[in-house]
């Protein structure tokens, strides 16, 4: 089902509601909000507000990378994203190997995608619709509107973790970040003879 | 006249042939690559061509030709692709896209001085790229095996057939006399070099910074192409996000 959201009607109240919801869930961690299309959209509005701040303040790239990593860490479900990219080989890893890998993955991904951010100065992300994917979460569709270039589609896959909305995947013009990273990580792991510790070292150095 | 019958007749036969092997949409993650070994060899060849010819040519082009002039090359090459794109939008039943493409062509060909400038984009009439491969996809023709084509890159059987049809039915090419037609090839070649320059960051990341550039290019190509046809992810096809929450 599509719930078409009228962008001009959204801003203030939706963002405030999103912040309110987040504060509530911080205060009572066990309180399950239950992911709805509305709460997922509010959540993405909040992410988008933060992204706009990063790309439109003209900060130096090093600072942008730090800010981007914070967004990825706070809003993204980094452990699940990292483990999904790693896939089955991660099942046999020890918990300390896994947590080192997840930390390395967070930095690697932030650097890789954060570098692309400076190209989006002046761009605006507008949420256009959402779809309920049941137990798989909610898909929030947005358009990236650039001043002197054509718009492109950016879809956010939001899941619920411990009663709170989290980003799982980003789909840019159909290209899934998770699919791309799974391709990359599995090729990397194969080239390193399947050694997860070497993979972690390599990600830290990339 | 006979040419016309031949062309349309051939097109209909082709359509009924490919429609015979039609199937529904495929999941975004699906990869059908029975010719992977050959494809990978062609990929290595393409990478070599890029490294020794295309990338250096792009750099030289960027250094020798001022940006305004490069933009003009880019604009006019893109402008010449619009009539073919408009035809495909019509065939796909995307009337709004066809109108936008037609308006863009009209504006840039006149006010934009034969396509050298791009006033249409300033008016919000951006390009909506499409091709006959996508038209076949809209009609339910299966995409077939993934192919990497020499000097062209990622494709599928359906998109390769589509490219040949696009070339055959291009309304512009057919109405341009011989010497000028050859200049257009030159223009397209120059535009390719210009695109390599404009997207150098992206191309370099994909070709030279990924651990398996063949696989990276393949998944990007397939997912983007499917998005252009379906535009909507199928919820049933989405993987379980908690499958690897070990």
CSV table of C-alpha atoms in Angstrom, one decimal:
chain,number,residue,atom,x,y,z
A,1,UNK,CA,0.0,0.0,0.0
A,2,UNK,CA,1.3,3.4,-0.8
A,3,UNK,CA,0.8,6.3,1.5
A,4,UNK,CA,1.7,9.3,-0.5
A,5,UNK,CA,3.1,12.0,1.7
A,6,UNK,CA,2.8,15.6,0.7
A,7,UNK,CA,6.3,16.9,1.4
A,8,UNK,CA,5.3,20.5,2.3
A,9,UNK,CA,2.9,19.2,5.0
A,10,UNK,CA,5.5,17.2,6.7
A,11,UNK,CA,8.5,19.1,8.0
A,12,UNK,CA,8.1,20.6,11.5
A,13,UNK,CA,5.5,18.5,13.2
A,14,UNK,CA,6.8,15.2,11.7
A,15,UNK,CA,10.4,16.0,12.7
A,16,UNK,CA,9.3,17.0,16.2
A,17,UNK,CA,7.2,13.9,16.6
A,18,UNK,CA,10.2,11.8,15.4
A,19,UNK,CA,12.5,13.5,18.0
A,20,UNK,CA,9.8,12.9,20.7
A,21,UNK,CA,9.5,9.3,19.8
A,22,UNK,CA,13.2,8.8,19.9
A,23,UNK,CA,13.5,10.5,23.3
A,24,UNK,CA,10.7,8.3,24.7
A,25,UNK,CA,12.4,5.2,23.4
A,26,UNK,CA,15.7,6.3,24.9
A,27,UNK,CA,14.1,6.9,28.3
A,28,UNK,CA,12.3,3.5,28.4
A,29,UNK,CA,14.5,1.1,26.4
A,30,UNK,CA,12.2,-1.9,26.7
A,31,UNK,CA,9.1,0.0,25.4
A,32,UNK,CA,8.3,-1.5,22.0
A,33,UNK,CA,7.0,1.3,19.7
A,34,UNK,CA,6.2,-1.1,16.9
A,35,UNK,CA,7.4,0.0,13.5
A,36,UNK,CA,4.7,1.7,11.4
A,37,UNK,CA,5.0,3.5,8.1
A,38,UNK,CA,4.5,6.7,10.0
A,39,UNK,CA,7.3,6.1,12.5
A,40,UNK,CA,9.6,4.9,9.8
A,41,UNK,CA,8.9,8.1,7.8
A,42,UNK,CA,9.5,10.3,10.8
A,43,UNK,CA,12.8,8.4,11.4
A,44,UNK,CA,14.0,8.9,7.9
A,45,UNK,CA,13.0,12.6,8.0
A,46,UNK,CA,15.3,12.9,11.0
A,47,UNK,CA,18.1,11.2,9.1
A,48,UNK,CA,17.6,13.4,6.1
A,49,UNK,CA,17.7,16.6,8.3
A,50,UNK,CA,21.1,15.5,9.6
A,51,UNK,CA,22.3,14.6,6.1
A,52,UNK,CA,21.3,18.0,4.8
A,53,UNK,CA,23.3,19.6,7.6
A,54,UNK,CA,26.4,17.7,6.5
A,55,UNK,CA,26.2,18.3,2.8
A,56,UNK,CA,25.2,22.0,3.0
A,57,UNK,CA,27.5,23.5,5.5
A,58,UNK,CA,30.6,23.3,3.4
A,59,UNK,CA,32.7,21.6,6.1
A,60,UNK,CA,36.1,20.2,5.1
A,61,UNK,CA,36.0,16.6,3.9
A,62,UNK,CA,37.7,15.1,7.0
A,63,UNK,CA,35.0,16.6,9.2
A,64,UNK,CA,32.3,15.4,6.8
A,65,UNK,CA,33.6,11.8,7.1
A,66,UNK,CA,33.4,12.0,10.9
A,67,UNK,CA,29.9,13.4,10.7
A,68,UNK,CA,28.8,10.7,8.2
A,69,UNK,CA,30.2,7.9,10.4
A,70,UNK,CA,28.2,9.3,13.3
A,71,UNK,CA,25.0,9.2,11.2
A,72,UNK,CA,25.8,5.6,10.0
A,73,UNK,CA,26.5,4.5,13.6
A,74,UNK,CA,23.5,6.2,15.2
A,75,UNK,CA,20.8,5.5,12.7
A,76,UNK,CA,22.1,2.4,10.9
A,77,UNK,CA,21.9,-1.1,12.3
A,78,UNK,CA,25.6,-1.5,11.7
A,79,UNK,CA,26.0,-5.0,13.3
A,80,UNK,CA,23.3,-6.6,11.1
A,81,UNK,CA,24.4,-4.7,8.0
A,82,UNK,CA,28.0,-5.9,8.5
A,83,UNK,CA,27.0,-9.5,9.2
A,84,UNK,CA,24.6,-9.5,6.2
A,85,UNK,CA,27.5,-8.3,4.0
A,86,UNK,CA,29.7,-11.1,5.4
A,87,UNK,CA,27.0,-13.7,5.1
A,88,UNK,CA,27.4,-17.4,6.0
A,89,UNK,CA,31.2,-17.3,6.6
A,90,UNK,CA,30.6,-15.1,9.7
A,91,UNK,CA,28.7,-18.0,11.5
A,92,UNK,CA,31.9,-19.8,12.3
A,93,UNK,CA,33.7,-16.7,13.6
A,94,UNK,CA,34.2,-16.1,17.4
A,95,UNK,CA,32.4,-13.2,19.0
A,96,UNK,CA,35.6,-11.1,19.4
A,97,UNK,CA,36.5,-11.7,15.7
A,98,UNK,CA,33.0,-10.6,14.8
A,99,UNK,CA,33.0,-7.4,16.9
A,100,UNK,CA,36.4,-6.4,15.5
A,101,UNK,CA,35.1,-7.0,12.0
A,102,UNK,CA,31.9,-5.0,12.6
A,103,UNK,CA,34.0,-2.0,13.9
A,104,UNK,CA,36.3,-2.2,10.9
A,105,UNK,CA,33.3,-2.4,8.5
A,106,UNK,CA,31.7,0.7,10.1
A,107,UNK,CA,34.8,2.8,9.4
A,108,UNK,CA,35.4,1.3,5.9
A,109,UNK,CA,31.8,2.0,4.8
A,110,UNK,CA,31.8,5.5,6.2
A,111,UNK,CA,35.0,6.4,4.4
A,112,UNK,CA,33.9,4.8,1.2
A,113,UNK,CA,30.5,6.5,0.9
A,114,UNK,CA,31.3,9.6,2.9
A,115,UNK,CA,33.7,10.6,0.2
A,116,UNK,CA,30.9,10.8,-2.3
A,117,UNK,CA,29.0,13.3,-0.1
A,118,UNK,CA,30.7,16.4,-1.2
A,119,UNK,CA,29.3,16.0,-4.7
A,120,UNK,CA,25.8,16.5,-3.3
A,121,UNK,CA,26.3,20.0,-2.0
A,122,UNK,CA,23.0,21.9,-2.6
A,123,UNK,CA,21.0,18.7,-3.0
A,124,UNK,CA,17.7,18.1,-1.1
A,125,UNK,CA,16.2,14.7,-0.2
A,126,UNK,CA,12.4,14.7,-0.4
A,127,UNK,CA,10.5,11.7,1.1
A,128,UNK,CA,7.7,10.8,-1.4
A,129,UNK,CA,6.1,7.6,-0.2
A,130,UNK,CA,6.3,4.5,2.0
A,131,UNK,CA,5.4,0.8,1.9
A,132,UNK,CA,4.9,-1.6,4.7
A,133,UNK,CA,6.9,-4.8,4.1
A,134,UNK,CA,5.5,-6.6,7.1
A,135,UNK,CA,8.0,-8.5,9.2
A,136,UNK,CA,10.7,-7.2,6.9
A,137,UNK,CA,10.1,-3.6,7.9
A,138,UNK,CA,9.2,-0.5,6.0
A,139,UNK,CA,10.5,0.9,2.7
A,140,UNK,CA,10.6,4.7,2.5
A,141,UNK,CA,11.0,6.1,-0.9
A,142,UNK,CA,12.7,9.5,-1.5
A,143,UNK,CA,14.0,11.6,-4.3
A,144,UNK,CA,17.3,13.3,-4.4
A,145,UNK,CA,16.7,16.7,-6.0
A,146,UNK,CA,19.9,18.4,-7.3
A,147,UNK,CA,20.0,22.0,-8.5
A,148,UNK,CA,21.5,21.4,-11.9
A,149,UNK,CA,21.0,17.7,-12.5
A,150,UNK,CA,18.2,15.2,-12.8
A,151,UNK,CA,16.6,13.8,-9.7
A,152,UNK,CA,17.4,10.2,-8.7
A,153,UNK,CA,15.6,7.6,-6.5
A,154,UNK,CA,16.8,6.8,-3.1
A,155,UNK,CA,15.0,4.2,-1.1
A,156,UNK,CA,15.5,3.5,2.6
A,157,UNK,CA,14.9,0.1,4.1
A,158,UNK,CA,13.9,0.6,7.8
A,159,UNK,CA,13.8,-2.3,10.3
A,160,UNK,CA,12.9,-2.5,13.9
A,161,UNK,CA,15.6,-3.4,16.4
A,162,UNK,CA,14.7,-3.5,20.1
A,163,UNK,CA,11.6,-1.5,19.5
A,164,UNK,CA,13.4,1.3,17.6
A,165,UNK,CA,13.6,2.1,13.9
A,166,UNK,CA,17.0,1.5,12.3
A,167,UNK,CA,18.4,1.7,8.7
A,168,UNK,CA,19.1,-1.6,7.1
A,169,UNK,CA,19.7,-0.9,3.4
A,170,UNK,CA,20.0,2.1,1.0
A,171,UNK,CA,18.9,1.5,-2.5
A,172,UNK,CA,20.1,4.1,-5.0
A,173,UNK,CA,18.4,3.9,-8.4
A,174,UNK,CA,17.8,0.2,-7.7
A,175,UNK,CA,21.3,-0.5,-6.6
A,176,UNK,CA,21.4,-1.9,-3.1
A,177,UNK,CA,24.2,-1.0,-0.8
A,178,UNK,CA,23.9,-4.4,0.9
A,179,UNK,CA,24.2,-6.3,-2.4
A,180,UNK,CA,27.2,-4.2,-3.5
A,181,UNK,CA,28.9,-4.7,-0.2
A,182,UNK,CA,28.2,-8.4,-0.1
A,183,UNK,CA,29.8,-8.7,-3.5
A,184,UNK,CA,32.8,-6.7,-2.3
A,185,UNK,CA,33.2,-8.4,1.1
A,186,UNK,CA,32.9,-11.9,-0.3
A,187,UNK,CA,35.5,-11.2,-3.0
A,188,UNK,CA,37.8,-9.7,-0.4
A,189,UNK,CA,37.4,-12.6,1.9
A,190,UNK,CA,38.0,-15.1,-0.9
A,191,UNK,CA,41.2,-13.3,-1.9
A,192,UNK,CA,42.4,-13.5,1.7
A,193,UNK,CA,41.8,-17.3,1.9
A,194,UNK,CA,38.7,-16.9,4.0
A,195,UNK,CA,40.6,-15.4,7.0
A,196,UNK,CA,38.2,-13.0,8.9
A,197,UNK,CA,41.1,-11.4,10.9
A,198,UNK,CA,42.9,-10.6,7.6
A,199,UNK,CA,39.6,-9.2,6.3
A,200,UNK,CA,39.3,-7.0,9.3
A,201,UNK,CA,42.8,-5.7,9.0
A,202,UNK,CA,42.3,-5.0,5.3
A,203,UNK,CA,39.0,-3.1,6.0
A,204,UNK,CA,40.8,-1.0,8.6
A,205,UNK,CA,43.5,-0.1,6.1
A,206,UNK,CA,41.1,0.7,3.2
B,1,UNK,CA,8.6,1.0,-48.7
B,2,UNK,CA,9.9,-2.5,-48.9
B,3,UNK,CA,12.6,-1.5,-46.4
B,4,UNK,CA,9.9,-0.3,-44.1
B,5,UNK,CA,7.9,-3.6,-44.3
B,6,UNK,CA,11.2,-5.5,-43.9
B,7,UNK,CA,12.1,-3.5,-40.8
B,8,UNK,CA,8.7,-3.6,-39.0
B,9,UNK,CA,8.1,-7.2,-40.1
B,10,UNK,CA,11.5,-8.2,-38.7
B,11,UNK,CA,10.7,-6.3,-35.5
B,12,UNK,CA,7.4,-8.2,-35.1
B,13,UNK,CA,9.1,-11.5,-35.7
B,14,UNK,CA,11.8,-10.6,-33.2
B,15,UNK,CA,9.2,-9.5,-30.6
B,16,UNK,CA,7.2,-12.7,-31.0
B,17,UNK,CA,10.4,-14.7,-30.6
B,18,UNK,CA,11.6,-13.0,-27.5
B,19,UNK,CA,8.0,-12.9,-26.1
B,20,UNK,CA,8.0,-16.7,-26.4
B,21,UNK,CA,10.7,-16.9,-23.7
B,22,UNK,CA,9.1,-14.3,-21.6
B,23,UNK,CA,8.9,-14.5,-17.8
B,24,UNK,CA,7.9,-12.3,-14.9
B,25,UNK,CA,10.1,-9.9,-13.0
B,26,UNK,CA,13.2,-11.4,-11.3
B,27,UNK,CA,14.4,-10.6,-7.7
B,28,UNK,CA,16.8,-7.7,-7.5
B,29,UNK,CA,19.6,-10.0,-6.3
B,30,UNK,CA,19.1,-12.6,-9.0
B,31,UNK,CA,22.2,-13.3,-11.3
B,32,UNK,CA,22.0,-15.6,-14.3
B,33,UNK,CA,25.5,-15.7,-15.8
B,34,UNK,CA,26.2,-19.0,-17.6
B,35,UNK,CA,29.0,-17.4,-19.7
B,36,UNK,CA,30.8,-16.0,-16.7
B,37,UNK,CA,34.2,-17.4,-17.8
B,38,UNK,CA,34.1,-15.7,-21.2
B,39,UNK,CA,32.5,-12.6,-19.7
B,40,UNK,CA,35.4,-12.3,-17.2
B,41,UNK,CA,37.9,-12.5,-20.1
B,42,UNK,CA,36.1,-9.7,-21.9
B,43,UNK,CA,36.0,-7.7,-18.7
B,44,UNK,CA,39.7,-7.9,-18.4
B,45,UNK,CA,40.1,-6.8,-22.0
B,46,UNK,CA,37.8,-3.9,-21.4
B,47,UNK,CA,39.7,-2.9,-18.3
B,48,UNK,CA,42.9,-3.0,-20.3
B,49,UNK,CA,41.4,-0.8,-23.0
B,50,UNK,CA,40.2,1.6,-20.3
B,51,UNK,CA,43.6,1.7,-18.6
B,52,UNK,CA,45.7,2.2,-21.7
B,53,UNK,CA,43.4,4.2,-24.0
B,54,UNK,CA,40.1,5.5,-22.6
B,55,UNK,CA,41.3,6.9,-19.2
B,56,UNK,CA,44.4,8.6,-20.6
B,57,UNK,CA,42.3,10.0,-23.5
B,58,UNK,CA,39.8,11.3,-21.0
B,59,UNK,CA,42.6,13.0,-19.0
B,60,UNK,CA,44.1,14.6,-22.2
B,61,UNK,CA,40.6,15.7,-23.3
B,62,UNK,CA,40.0,17.3,-19.9
B,63,UNK,CA,43.4,19.1,-20.1
B,64,UNK,CA,43.1,20.2,-23.7
B,65,UNK,CA,39.5,21.2,-24.1
B,66,UNK,CA,37.9,23.9,-21.9
B,67,UNK,CA,34.9,22.8,-19.9
B,68,UNK,CA,32.4,25.0,-21.8
B,69,UNK,CA,33.3,23.2,-25.0
B,70,UNK,CA,33.2,19.8,-23.4
B,71,UNK,CA,29.7,20.6,-22.1
B,72,UNK,CA,28.7,21.5,-25.7
B,73,UNK,CA,29.9,18.1,-26.9
B,74,UNK,CA,28.0,16.4,-24.1
B,75,UNK,CA,24.9,18.4,-24.7
B,76,UNK,CA,24.7,17.8,-28.5
B,77,UNK,CA,25.5,14.1,-28.2
B,78,UNK,CA,22.8,13.7,-25.6
B,79,UNK,CA,20.4,15.8,-27.6
B,80,UNK,CA,20.8,13.5,-30.6
B,81,UNK,CA,19.8,10.5,-28.5
B,82,UNK,CA,16.4,12.0,-27.5
B,83,UNK,CA,14.3,11.1,-30.5
B,84,UNK,CA,15.1,7.4,-30.1
B,85,UNK,CA,14.3,7.7,-26.3
B,86,UNK,CA,11.0,9.4,-27.1
B,87,UNK,CA,10.0,6.5,-29.4
B,88,UNK,CA,10.9,4.0,-26.6
B,89,UNK,CA,8.9,6.0,-24.0
B,90,UNK,CA,5.9,5.8,-26.4
B,91,UNK,CA,6.3,2.1,-26.9
B,92,UNK,CA,6.5,1.6,-23.1
B,93,UNK,CA,3.2,3.6,-22.7
B,94,UNK,CA,5.1,6.3,-20.7
B,95,UNK,CA,3.3,9.2,-22.4
B,96,UNK,CA,4.4,11.8,-19.8
B,97,UNK,CA,8.1,10.8,-20.2
B,98,UNK,CA,7.7,10.8,-24.0
B,99,UNK,CA,6.2,14.3,-23.9
B,100,UNK,CA,9.0,15.6,-21.6
B,101,UNK,CA,11.6,14.0,-23.9
B,102,UNK,CA,10.0,15.6,-27.0
B,103,UNK,CA,9.8,19.0,-25.3
B,104,UNK,CA,13.4,18.7,-24.2
B,105,UNK,CA,14.5,17.9,-27.8
B,106,UNK,CA,12.4,20.8,-29.2
B,107,UNK,CA,13.7,23.3,-26.7
B,108,UNK,CA,17.4,22.3,-26.9
B,109,UNK,CA,17.4,22.0,-30.7
B,110,UNK,CA,16.0,25.5,-31.2
B,111,UNK,CA,16.8,27.8,-28.2
B,112,UNK,CA,19.7,25.6,-27.4
B,113,UNK,CA,21.2,26.1,-30.9
B,114,UNK,CA,21.1,22.6,-32.4
B,115,UNK,CA,21.6,21.1,-29.0
B,116,UNK,CA,24.9,22.9,-28.0
B,117,UNK,CA,23.2,24.3,-24.9
B,118,UNK,CA,20.8,22.8,-22.5
B,119,UNK,CA,18.1,25.3,-21.6
B,120,UNK,CA,15.7,22.4,-21.1
B,121,UNK,CA,17.4,21.3,-17.9
B,122,UNK,CA,17.2,24.8,-16.5
B,123,UNK,CA,13.4,24.6,-17.1
B,124,UNK,CA,13.4,21.3,-15.2
B,125,UNK,CA,13.0,19.2,-18.4
B,126,UNK,CA,15.7,16.6,-17.6
B,127,UNK,CA,16.7,13.7,-19.7
B,128,UNK,CA,14.9,10.4,-18.8
B,129,UNK,CA,17.2,7.8,-20.4
B,130,UNK,CA,15.7,4.6,-21.8
B,131,UNK,CA,16.3,2.2,-24.6
B,132,UNK,CA,14.7,-0.7,-26.5
B,133,UNK,CA,16.1,-3.3,-24.0
B,134,UNK,CA,13.9,-1.6,-21.4
B,135,UNK,CA,10.9,-1.6,-23.8
B,136,UNK,CA,11.3,-5.3,-24.2
B,137,UNK,CA,11.5,-5.7,-20.5
B,138,UNK,CA,8.2,-3.7,-20.1
B,139,UNK,CA,6.6,-6.1,-22.5
B,140,UNK,CA,7.6,-9.0,-20.2
B,141,UNK,CA,10.5,-10.4,-22.3
B,142,UNK,CA,13.0,-12.2,-20.1
B,143,UNK,CA,16.3,-10.5,-19.6
B,144,UNK,CA,18.3,-13.6,-20.5
B,145,UNK,CA,21.9,-14.3,-19.5
B,146,UNK,CA,24.2,-11.5,-18.3
B,147,UNK,CA,26.8,-10.5,-21.0
B,148,UNK,CA,29.8,-8.3,-20.9
B,149,UNK,CA,30.3,-6.8,-24.4
B,150,UNK,CA,33.7,-5.8,-25.7
B,151,UNK,CA,34.2,-2.0,-25.5
B,152,UNK,CA,30.7,-1.5,-24.2
B,153,UNK,CA,30.6,-3.3,-20.9
B,154,UNK,CA,27.7,-4.7,-18.9
B,155,UNK,CA,24.6,-6.0,-20.8
B,156,UNK,CA,22.1,-8.8,-21.0
B,157,UNK,CA,20.9,-10.8,-24.0
B,158,UNK,CA,17.8,-8.7,-24.0
B,159,UNK,CA,19.7,-5.4,-23.8
B,160,UNK,CA,22.1,-6.5,-26.5
B,161,UNK,CA,19.1,-7.2,-28.9
B,162,UNK,CA,17.7,-3.8,-27.7
B,163,UNK,CA,20.8,-2.0,-28.7
B,164,UNK,CA,20.7,-3.4,-32.2
B,165,UNK,CA,17.1,-2.4,-32.5
B,166,UNK,CA,17.7,1.1,-31.2
B,167,UNK,CA,20.4,1.5,-33.8
B,168,UNK,CA,18.1,0.2,-36.6
B,169,UNK,CA,15.0,2.3,-35.6
B,170,UNK,CA,16.8,5.6,-34.6
B,171,UNK,CA,14.6,8.2,-36.3
B,172,UNK,CA,17.4,10.7,-36.5
B,173,UNK,CA,20.1,8.5,-38.0
B,174,UNK,CA,17.8,7.5,-40.8
B,175,UNK,CA,17.1,11.1,-41.8
B,176,UNK,CA,20.7,12.3,-41.8
B,177,UNK,CA,22.7,12.1,-45.1
B,178,UNK,CA,26.0,10.2,-45.3
B,179,UNK,CA,28.9,12.6,-44.5
B,180,UNK,CA,27.1,14.2,-41.6
B,181,UNK,CA,26.2,10.8,-40.3
B,182,UNK,CA,29.9,9.9,-39.9
B,183,UNK,CA,30.6,13.1,-38.0
B,184,UNK,CA,27.9,12.0,-35.5
B,185,UNK,CA,29.9,8.8,-34.8
B,186,UNK,CA,32.9,11.1,-34.1
B,187,UNK,CA,30.8,13.2,-31.8
B,188,UNK,CA,29.6,10.1,-29.9
B,189,UNK,CA,33.1,8.9,-29.5
B,190,UNK,CA,34.2,12.2,-28.1
B,191,UNK,CA,31.2,12.2,-25.8
B,192,UNK,CA,32.2,8.7,-24.5
B,193,UNK,CA,35.7,10.1,-23.7
B,194,UNK,CA,34.0,13.1,-22.0
B,195,UNK,CA,31.7,10.8,-19.9
B,196,UNK,CA,34.8,8.8,-18.8
B,197,UNK,CA,36.2,12.1,-17.5
B,198,UNK,CA,33.0,13.3,-15.9
B,199,UNK,CA,32.4,10.0,-14.0
B,200,UNK,CA,36.1,9.2,-13.4
B,201,UNK,CA,35.6,8.9,-9.6
B,202,UNK,CA,32.8,6.4,-10.0
B,203,UNK,CA,34.4,4.4,-12.8
B,204,UNK,CA,37.7,4.3,-10.9
B,205,UNK,CA,36.0,3.0,-7.7
B,206,UNK,CA,34.1,0.4,-9.6
B,207,UNK,CA,37.0,-0.8,-11.9
B,208,UNK,CA,40.1,-0.3,-9.8
B,209,UNK,CA,39.2,-0.1,-6.2
B,210,UNK,CA,36.8,-3.1,-5.8
B,211,UNK,CA,38.1,-6.5,-5.0
B,212,UNK,CA,36.1,-8.1,-7.9
B,213,UNK,CA,35.3,-5.4,-10.4
B,214,UNK,CA,33.5,-7.9,-12.7
B,215,UNK,CA,31.1,-8.9,-9.9
B,216,UNK,CA,30.6,-5.3,-8.7
B,217,UNK,CA,29.8,-4.1,-12.2
B,218,UNK,CA,27.5,-7.0,-12.8
B,219,UNK,CA,25.3,-6.5,-9.7
B,220,UNK,CA,25.2,-2.7,-10.2
B,221,UNK,CA,24.2,-3.1,-13.9
B,222,UNK,CA,21.5,-5.7,-13.2
B,223,UNK,CA,19.9,-3.9,-10.3
B,224,UNK,CA,19.9,-0.5,-12.0
B,225,UNK,CA,18.4,-2.0,-15.2
B,226,UNK,CA,15.7,-3.8,-13.2
B,227,UNK,CA,14.9,-0.6,-11.4
B,228,UNK,CA,14.4,1.2,-14.7
B,229,UNK,CA,11.9,-1.3,-15.8
B,230,UNK,CA,10.0,-2.3,-12.6
B,231,UNK,CA,10.7,0.9,-10.6
B,232,UNK,CA,9.2,-0.9,-7.5
B,233,UNK,CA,10.9,-3.4,-5.3
B,234,UNK,CA,8.8,-6.5,-4.9
B,235,UNK,CA,8.3,-7.0,-1.1
B,236,UNK,CA,8.1,-10.8,-1.4
B,237,UNK,CA,11.5,-10.8,-3.1
B,238,UNK,CA,13.2,-8.9,-0.3
B,239,UNK,CA,15.5,-11.0,1.8
B,240,UNK,CA,14.9,-11.5,5.5
B,241,UNK,CA,16.9,-8.7,7.1
B,242,UNK,CA,17.5,-10.8,10.2
B,243,UNK,CA,18.8,-13.9,8.4
B,244,UNK,CA,22.4,-13.1,9.4
B,245,UNK,CA,21.6,-11.8,12.9
B,246,UNK,CA,23.7,-14.5,14.5
